[in-house]
């Protein structure tokens, strides 16, 4: 594992940790101490704050580590951010299905992200260790001596398949899904009795001396399990960027996730503007899969990867603006369902 960055620049890791903890404490304990509906203006301000912090942190990486690590951070960050945007529609479906009041959305997403911080760390650091352990002895293939990695090769095939599958699939698969039967909901229903209605922003209430869960706990657990499914695509994808550097992978991933809540509130009513984004993501996943598969023979540099990812995202967003399609109608239906509480 590549620990050089952590050894030579321990202050970066310390600063990153302090920044994340302080921002989360401010978020929960100061700015959102009381559950309330997030306005577009508030969501815009927080989106700018989180993106600015990520860009500033990448500037520190550039100054202390160099352009290569800067490009790796940027590539991994925007890949995770793009995948998150495409998956926000599922969050809308979850909130609409359970009729979650809008003033509770922030709390659900906050605790969902806390769980994501833990699980992403486990996935990333475990993944890097597995990659380092699964390099095959150098062998000759097509007249060239190469070192093939088993895990990266499997990830490459998986992402190539995921990209092809994503091209023809979209949120229609989740539109009529019964989220009360999802693994997260089943877990809560198995161990707790659940009240019929929400009890403010509480996860548990005491009734007749018995501790009973509320639907809010069910929703948070569903969001957690949904994020785990998201990670199946996003984590392998970023391993193509810096397979031996958990620091770059984790910090970029966490910055992208921390800005997800603000992005949700900012884009929830405008998801139709990204109706063609899934085509761009399909191309990106396939590109990353191919990059992994050919890496023993040909290395695609991080700057090139960053240009490809940025270019594909820009084109897909522009096409979405030009041809919003029927996704606008479906998004409005989901939002109207929430407003009907």
Coordinates of C-alpha atoms in Angstrom, one line a residue:
X1 CA 0.0 0.0 0.0
X2 CA 1.2 3.5 -0.8
X3 CA 1.7 5.2 2.6
X4 CA 4.2 7.8 1.4
X5 CA 1.7 10.6 1.2
X6 CA 0.5 9.9 4.8
X7 CA 4.1 9.6 6.1
X8 CA 5.5 12.6 4.4
X9 CA 2.4 14.8 4.9
X10 CA 0.6 13.7 8.0
X11 CA -0.7 17.2 8.4
X12 CA -3.0 16.7 5.3
X13 CA -4.7 13.7 6.9
X14 CA -5.0 15.5 10.2
X15 CA -6.4 18.6 8.6
X16 CA -8.8 16.6 6.5
X17 CA -10.1 14.8 9.6
X18 CA -10.5 18.0 11.6
X19 CA -12.3 19.7 8.7
X20 CA -14.8 16.9 8.2
X21 CA -15.6 16.6 12.0
X22 CA -15.9 20.4 12.4
X23 CA -18.2 20.7 9.4
X24 CA -20.4 17.9 10.5
X25 CA -20.7 19.3 14.0
X26 CA -21.6 22.7 12.6
X27 CA -24.1 21.1 10.3
X28 CA -25.9 19.1 12.9
X29 CA -25.4 21.2 16.0
X30 CA -25.6 24.8 14.7
X31 CA -27.1 25.3 11.2
X32 CA -29.5 22.4 11.3
X33 CA -30.0 21.9 15.0
X34 CA -33.8 22.1 14.5
X35 CA -35.3 20.0 11.7
X36 CA -36.6 22.2 8.9
X37 CA -37.3 22.3 5.2
X38 CA -34.2 23.2 3.2
X39 CA -34.7 26.2 0.8
X40 CA -33.1 26.4 -2.6
X41 CA -31.0 29.3 -1.4
X42 CA -29.7 27.4 1.6
X43 CA -29.0 24.3 -0.6
X44 CA -27.2 26.5 -3.1
X45 CA -25.0 28.0 -0.4
X46 CA -24.1 24.7 1.1
X47 CA -23.4 23.2 -2.4
X48 CA -21.0 26.0 -3.1
X49 CA -19.4 25.6 0.3
X50 CA -18.8 21.8 -0.1
X51 CA -17.5 22.1 -3.7
X52 CA -15.2 25.0 -2.7
X53 CA -13.8 23.0 0.2
X54 CA -13.1 20.0 -2.1
X55 CA -11.4 22.2 -4.7
X56 CA -9.4 24.0 -2.0
X57 CA -8.3 20.6 -0.6
X58 CA -7.3 19.5 -4.1
X59 CA -5.2 22.6 -4.3
X60 CA -3.3 21.6 -1.1
X61 CA -2.7 18.2 -2.7
X62 CA -1.4 19.8 -5.8
X63 CA 1.0 22.1 -3.8
X64 CA 2.3 19.3 -1.5
X65 CA 2.1 16.2 -3.7
X66 CA 2.1 17.3 -7.3
X67 CA -0.1 17.4 -10.4
X68 CA -0.5 13.6 -10.7
X69 CA -2.2 13.2 -7.3
X70 CA -4.2 16.4 -8.0
X71 CA -5.5 14.9 -11.2
X72 CA -6.3 11.6 -9.4
X73 CA -8.3 13.4 -6.7
X74 CA -10.2 15.5 -9.3
X75 CA -11.0 12.4 -11.4
X76 CA -12.2 10.3 -8.4
X77 CA -14.2 13.3 -7.0
X78 CA -16.1 14.0 -10.1
X79 CA -16.8 10.4 -10.9
X80 CA -18.3 9.9 -7.4
X81 CA -20.2 13.2 -7.7
X82 CA -21.7 12.3 -11.1
X83 CA -22.8 8.8 -9.9
X84 CA -24.4 10.5 -6.8
X85 CA -26.3 12.9 -9.0
X86 CA -27.8 10.1 -11.0
X87 CA -28.8 8.2 -7.9
X88 CA -30.6 11.2 -6.3
X89 CA -33.7 10.2 -8.2
X90 CA -33.8 7.0 -6.1
X91 CA -33.8 9.1 -2.9
X92 CA -36.7 11.0 -4.3
X93 CA -38.5 7.7 -4.8
X94 CA -37.7 6.6 -1.3
X95 CA -39.0 9.8 0.3
X96 CA -42.1 9.8 -1.8
X97 CA -42.9 6.1 -1.1
X98 CA -42.7 6.6 2.7
X99 CA -44.4 10.1 2.5
X100 CA -41.5 11.6 4.5
X101 CA -42.2 15.3 5.4
X102 CA -39.8 17.6 3.7
X103 CA -38.5 19.0 7.0
X104 CA -37.2 15.6 7.9
X105 CA -35.2 15.0 4.6
X106 CA -32.1 16.7 5.9
X107 CA -31.9 14.5 9.0
X108 CA -32.4 11.3 7.0
X109 CA -29.6 12.3 4.6
X110 CA -27.3 13.4 7.4
X111 CA -27.4 10.1 9.2
X112 CA -27.3 8.3 5.9
X113 CA -24.0 10.1 5.1
X114 CA -22.6 9.3 8.5
X115 CA -23.0 5.6 7.7
X116 CA -21.5 6.2 4.3
X117 CA -18.4 7.7 5.8
X118 CA -17.8 4.4 7.8
X119 CA -18.7 1.9 5.0
X120 CA -16.7 3.8 2.3
X121 CA -13.6 3.7 4.5
X122 CA -14.0 -0.1 5.0
X123 CA -14.6 -0.7 1.3
X124 CA -11.7 1.5 0.1
X125 CA -9.0 0.4 2.6
X126 CA -10.0 -3.2 2.3
X127 CA -10.1 -2.9 -1.5
X128 CA -6.6 -1.4 -1.7
X129 CA -5.2 -4.3 0.5
X130 CA -6.9 -6.9 -1.7
X131 CA -5.4 -5.2 -4.8
X132 CA -1.9 -5.3 -3.4
X133 CA -2.3 -9.0 -2.5
X134 CA -3.6 -10.2 -5.9
X135 CA -0.9 -9.3 -8.4
X136 CA 0.0 -12.4 -10.4
X137 CA 3.7 -13.1 -11.2
X138 CA 5.0 -11.3 -14.2
X139 CA 4.1 -13.2 -17.4
X140 CA 4.4 -12.9 -21.1
X141 CA 1.2 -12.0 -23.0
X142 CA 1.1 -11.1 -26.7
X143 CA 4.9 -10.9 -26.6
X144 CA 4.9 -8.4 -23.7
X145 CA 5.9 -9.0 -20.1
X146 CA 3.0 -7.8 -17.9
X147 CA 1.9 -8.0 -14.3
X148 CA -1.9 -8.7 -14.1
X149 CA -4.0 -7.9 -11.0
X150 CA -6.9 -10.3 -10.4
X151 CA -9.1 -7.8 -8.5
X152 CA -8.6 -5.0 -11.0
X153 CA -9.3 -7.3 -13.9
X154 CA -12.6 -8.5 -12.3
X155 CA -13.5 -4.9 -11.5
X156 CA -12.8 -4.0 -15.1
X157 CA -15.1 -6.7 -16.5
X158 CA -17.8 -5.7 -13.9
X159 CA -17.6 -2.0 -14.8
X160 CA -17.7 -2.7 -18.5
X161 CA -20.8 -4.8 -18.0
X162 CA -22.3 -2.2 -15.7
X163 CA -21.7 0.5 -18.3
X164 CA -23.4 -1.5 -21.0
X165 CA -26.3 -2.4 -18.8
X166 CA -26.7 1.2 -17.6
X167 CA -27.1 2.5 -21.2
X168 CA -30.4 0.8 -21.5
X169 CA -31.6 1.0 -17.9
X170 CA -32.9 4.0 -16.0
X171 CA -34.9 5.1 -13.0
X172 CA -38.0 3.4 -14.4
X173 CA -36.8 0.3 -12.6
X174 CA -37.3 2.0 -9.2
X175 CA -40.5 3.9 -10.1
X176 CA -42.9 1.2 -8.9
X177 CA -40.6 -0.4 -6.4
X178 CA -42.0 -1.4 -3.0
X179 CA -39.3 0.0 -0.7
X180 CA -41.0 -1.5 2.4
X181 CA -39.7 -4.8 1.1
X182 CA -36.2 -3.7 0.6
X183 CA -33.4 -5.2 2.8
X184 CA -33.1 -2.1 5.0
X185 CA -36.8 -2.0 5.8
X186 CA -37.0 -5.7 6.4
X187 CA -34.1 -5.4 8.9
X188 CA -36.0 -2.9 11.0
X189 CA -39.4 -4.6 10.8
X190 CA -37.7 -7.8 11.9
X191 CA -36.3 -6.4 15.2
X192 CA -38.7 -3.6 16.1
X193 CA -42.3 -2.8 16.1
X194 CA -42.8 0.3 14.0
X195 CA -45.4 3.1 14.5
X196 CA -47.8 3.9 11.7
X197 CA -47.0 7.6 11.7
X198 CA -43.9 9.8 12.0
X199 CA -43.2 11.1 15.5
X200 CA -41.5 14.3 14.6
X201 CA -37.8 13.8 14.1
X202 CA -37.5 10.9 16.6
X203 CA -36.3 7.5 15.6
X204 CA -37.9 5.8 18.7
X205 CA -40.8 6.5 21.0
X206 CA -42.0 4.9 24.2
X207 CA -45.6 3.7 24.2
X208 CA -47.1 1.8 27.1
X209 CA -43.5 1.2 28.4
X210 CA -42.4 -0.4 25.1
X211 CA -39.7 1.2 22.9
X212 CA -41.1 1.4 19.3
X213 CA -39.3 2.5 16.2
X214 CA -40.7 5.1 13.9
X215 CA -40.9 5.2 10.1
X216 CA -38.0 7.6 10.2
X217 CA -35.7 4.9 11.3
X218 CA -37.0 2.7 8.5
X219 CA -36.3 5.4 5.9
X220 CA -32.7 6.0 7.2
X221 CA -31.9 2.3 7.1
X222 CA -33.3 2.0 3.5
X223 CA -31.1 5.0 2.5
X224 CA -28.1 3.3 4.1
X225 CA -28.7 0.1 2.2
X226 CA -29.3 2.1 -1.0
X227 CA -25.9 3.8 -0.6
X228 CA -24.3 0.4 -0.2
X229 CA -25.7 -0.6 -3.6
X230 CA -24.4 2.7 -5.1
X231 CA -21.0 1.9 -3.7
X232 CA -20.9 -1.3 -5.8
X233 CA -20.5 0.9 -8.9
X234 CA -18.6 3.9 -7.5
X235 CA -15.9 2.2 -5.4
X236 CA -14.6 -0.1 -8.2
X237 CA -14.7 2.9 -10.6
X238 CA -12.4 5.0 -8.5
X239 CA -9.9 2.2 -8.0
X240 CA -9.0 2.6 -11.7
X241 CA -7.8 6.2 -10.8
X242 CA -5.4 5.4 -7.9
X243 CA -5.5 1.7 -7.0
X244 CA -2.6 1.9 -4.5
X245 CA -3.5 5.2 -2.8
X246 CA -6.3 4.9 -0.2
X247 CA -5.7 8.5 0.9
X248 CA -6.6 10.0 -2.5
X249 CA -9.5 7.6 -2.9
X250 CA -11.1 8.2 0.5
X251 CA -10.7 11.9 0.7
X252 CA -12.1 12.5 -2.8
X253 CA -15.0 10.1 -2.1
X254 CA -15.9 11.7 1.2
X255 CA -15.9 15.2 -0.1
X256 CA -18.2 14.1 -2.9
X257 CA -20.6 12.4 -0.4
X258 CA -20.5 15.3 2.1
X259 CA -21.9 17.6 -0.6
X260 CA -24.6 15.1 -1.6
X261 CA -27.3 16.4 0.8
X262 CA -27.1 20.0 -0.4
X263 CA -27.0 18.7 -4.0
X264 CA -30.2 16.7 -3.3
X265 CA -32.1 19.7 -2.1
X266 CA -30.8 21.9 -4.9
X267 CA -31.6 19.4 -7.7
X268 CA -34.7 17.6 -6.4
X269 CA -37.0 19.8 -8.3
X270 CA -34.8 19.9 -11.4
X271 CA -33.7 16.3 -12.0
X272 CA -35.2 16.4 -15.5
X273 CA -32.3 18.7 -16.4
X274 CA -30.1 15.6 -16.0
X275 CA -32.3 13.2 -17.8
X276 CA -29.5 12.1 -20.2
X277 CA -26.8 11.9 -17.5
X278 CA -27.2 8.1 -17.2
X279 CA -25.9 7.8 -20.8
X280 CA -22.8 9.7 -19.9
X281 CA -22.3 7.6 -16.8
X282 CA -22.7 4.5 -18.8
X283 CA -19.9 5.7 -21.1
X284 CA -17.7 6.6 -18.1
X285 CA -18.2 3.2 -16.4
X286 CA -17.4 1.4 -19.6
X287 CA -14.3 3.7 -20.2
X288 CA -13.0 3.0 -16.7
X289 CA -13.7 -0.8 -17.1
X290 CA -11.6 -0.8 -20.3
X291 CA -8.9 1.3 -18.6
X292 CA -8.6 -1.4 -15.9
X293 CA -8.5 -4.2 -18.4
X294 CA -5.8 -2.7 -20.6
X295 CA -3.8 -1.3 -17.7
X296 CA -1.2 -4.1 -17.8
X297 CA -0.5 -3.3 -21.4
X298 CA -1.2 0.4 -21.7
X299 CA -1.5 3.1 -18.9
X300 CA -4.1 5.8 -19.4
X301 CA -2.8 8.7 -17.3
X302 CA -4.9 10.5 -14.7
X303 CA -5.0 13.8 -16.6
X304 CA -6.3 12.0 -19.7
X305 CA -8.9 10.2 -17.5
X306 CA -9.9 13.5 -16.0
X307 CA -10.4 15.1 -19.4
X308 CA -12.5 12.1 -20.6
X309 CA -14.7 12.1 -17.5
X310 CA -15.2 15.9 -17.5
X311 CA -15.9 16.0 -21.2
X312 CA -18.5 13.2 -21.1
X313 CA -20.2 14.7 -18.1
X314 CA -20.3 18.1 -19.8
X315 CA -21.7 16.7 -23.0
X316 CA -24.4 14.7 -21.2
X317 CA -25.5 17.7 -19.1
X318 CA -25.7 19.9 -22.2
X319 CA -27.8 17.3 -24.1
X320 CA -30.1 17.0 -21.0
X321 CA -30.7 20.7 -21.1
X322 CA -31.4 20.6 -24.8
X323 CA -33.7 17.5 -24.7
X324 CA -35.1 17.2 -21.1
X325 CA -37.5 14.4 -22.3
X326 CA -40.2 12.8 -20.3
X327 CA -38.0 12.5 -17.1
X328 CA -39.3 16.0 -16.1
X329 CA -42.9 14.6 -15.8
X330 CA -41.8 11.6 -13.7
X331 CA -39.7 13.8 -11.4
X332 CA -42.6 16.2 -10.9
X333 CA -44.9 13.3 -10.0
X334 CA -42.5 12.1 -7.4
X335 CA -42.1 15.6 -5.9
X336 CA -45.9 16.2 -6.0
X337 CA -46.3 12.9 -4.0
X338 CA -44.1 14.3 -1.3
X339 CA -45.9 17.6 -1.3
X340 CA -49.2 15.7 -0.8
X341 CA -48.3 14.9 2.8

